[in-house]
Amino acid sequence: MDAFQFYTDKKEPVGLGKEVEMMGKIWCVFFSPSGTTEKVMERIATNLSGSYDSGVKVWDLLRTPERQPDVIRPDDVLVIGIPVFSGRVPTPCLTQIKSLQGSHTPAIAVAVYGNRDYDDALLELQDLLEQQGFCTIGAAAFVAQHSIFTKVAAGRPDAADFEKIDQFSALCAERLKARQDTWKPIQIKGNRPYREILSVPIKPSANTTRCTTCGVCVRICPVHAIDSANPRKTDRSLCISCTACMTACPQNARSFPHLMLSVASKGFEKKCAQRREPEWFL
Ligand SMILES: Cc1cc2nc3c(=O)[nH]c(=O)nc-3n(C[C@H](O)[C@H](O)[C@H](O)COP(=O)(O)O)c2cc1C
């Protein structure tokens, strides 16, 4: 059962032969508060489909949280990416991931992390997918700029990362092209029980001069921590510090408290200074 072409640009399929017929659809599902996971996922989905705009069904779990994809068919492919939060899959995505249903449907699992560690996040994502009837044929952890400590892995994913992302996409395309009965459960790094989720104590707040109370942050917050009647007020007990509100704010009015961040940054930047490289499991 031949399936997927691999494209290195948007026109010509490379490596697996032009004669190979596309089988099903590519589903690209991601949660990406500060945008780096989306970049990685868009590249993988484009590599596999040839055209992100016309060849891929996208579900952005943050911006269109309610949108359920149509039925994912066994001959489709799910490409799913999450950022690593506290070494785990971010909690706001759990219900949405559990709403996806496969039937021995191939899935490619991706964790994007800020150069500290991805701990148990990729394994947890694989477990969630297998529970929902997907068969994880490839999984990878890629590095991106840390969304809280932005000097860590600044500017990543960079050109070298994208080269690795393309290599990984090509290897996944080879696996998808192989017969289904050769797909075996893959062994992914991580531990069960998973690491305990630790809440980040630094929470973003609004600069009252810049904030126009437009409500963009209220609508994007995945845990509804920002008061719709007064968007300058954030419920710290709900906030998970995901940075979605900071990224979305058109006035650049939301930020982490400068002093707290600079104190916490010092040790963290030192600890995470050494460049980590992408890893994958096939
Ligand atoms: C609340 C929170 C917790 C995080 N925990 C980790 C972590 O455990 N390990 C790590 O390397 N990076 C961690 N990061 C960094 C993100 O995984 C990384 O910046 C990722 O690229 C963010 O993805 P996004 O741009 O799609 O939001 C964390 C970021 C946030 C906001």
XYZ file of N, CA and C and ligand atoms in Angstrom, residues 31-37 83-87 112-117 144-148 200 240-242, ligand 1:
112
model
N -0.821 22.873 19.471
C -1.079 23.896 20.493
C 0.188 24.730 20.531
N 0.073 26.043 20.348
C 1.307 26.817 20.203
C 1.147 28.255 20.689
N 1.187 28.460 22.007
C 0.975 29.810 22.541
C 1.957 30.860 22.019
N 3.244 30.512 21.870
C 4.170 31.551 21.396
C 4.612 31.319 19.948
N 4.046 30.327 19.282
C 4.203 30.198 17.821
C 5.286 29.269 17.306
N 6.197 28.780 18.184
C 7.294 27.970 17.648
C 6.830 26.553 17.266
N 5.923 25.989 18.057
C 5.432 24.643 17.727
C 4.711 24.683 16.382
N 3.948 22.025 22.771
C 5.142 22.513 23.460
C 5.267 21.760 24.786
N 6.459 21.610 25.269
C 6.670 20.934 26.555
C 6.486 21.950 27.673
N 5.583 21.656 28.587
C 5.386 22.492 29.770
C 5.697 21.622 30.976
N 6.699 22.031 31.758
C 7.075 21.290 32.959
C 7.306 19.803 32.645
N 7.917 19.554 31.503
C 8.250 18.170 31.108
C 7.058 17.332 30.703
N 7.955 20.133 21.273
C 8.883 21.246 21.056
C 9.221 21.818 22.430
N 10.515 21.925 22.734
C 10.880 22.339 24.091
C 11.987 23.386 24.077
N 12.115 24.072 25.208
C 12.988 25.235 25.293
C 14.388 24.946 25.783
N 14.995 23.872 25.287
C 16.413 23.557 25.516
C 16.754 23.150 26.954
N 15.721 22.987 27.824
C 16.020 22.396 29.132
C 15.917 20.878 28.952
N 14.683 20.348 28.848
C 14.463 18.918 28.628
C 13.016 18.707 28.240
N 13.205 24.862 20.566
C 12.816 26.208 20.138
C 13.138 27.192 21.262
N 13.141 28.447 20.909
C 13.364 29.507 21.900
C 12.429 29.311 23.084
N 12.986 29.415 24.283
C 12.162 29.242 25.485
C 11.182 30.406 25.572
N 9.905 30.111 25.736
C 8.905 31.180 25.670
C 8.858 32.031 26.939
N 9.432 31.566 28.029
C 9.510 32.408 29.237
C 10.898 33.037 29.326
N 4.494 27.201 37.079
C 5.499 28.272 36.974
C 5.008 29.443 37.831
N -1.538 29.541 33.590
C -0.463 28.533 33.488
C 0.798 29.130 32.851
N 0.846 30.444 32.700
C 2.017 31.161 32.169
C 2.387 30.713 30.755
N 1.399 30.357 29.950
C 1.704 29.777 28.631
C 2.213 30.799 27.630
C 4.700 27.113 31.356
C 5.899 26.681 30.563
C 6.630 25.565 30.947
C 7.730 25.155 30.177
N 8.422 24.033 30.547
C 9.474 23.635 29.799
C 10.193 22.443 30.134
O 9.845 21.701 31.039
N 11.305 22.141 29.421
C 11.746 22.936 28.385
O 12.792 22.643 27.820
N 11.043 24.033 28.002
C 9.920 24.383 28.667
N 9.191 25.480 28.284
C 9.547 26.164 27.037
C 8.633 25.735 25.866
O 8.502 24.341 25.812
C 9.205 26.211 24.535
O 9.518 27.570 24.594
C 8.283 25.977 23.368
O 9.002 26.285 22.201
C 7.041 26.839 23.428
O 6.215 26.508 22.334
P 5.255 27.565 21.617
O 6.154 28.617 20.980
O 4.574 26.754 20.562
O 4.353 28.119 22.642
C 8.108 25.901 29.019
C 7.368 27.042 28.664
C 6.266 27.414 29.408
C 5.482 28.627 28.970
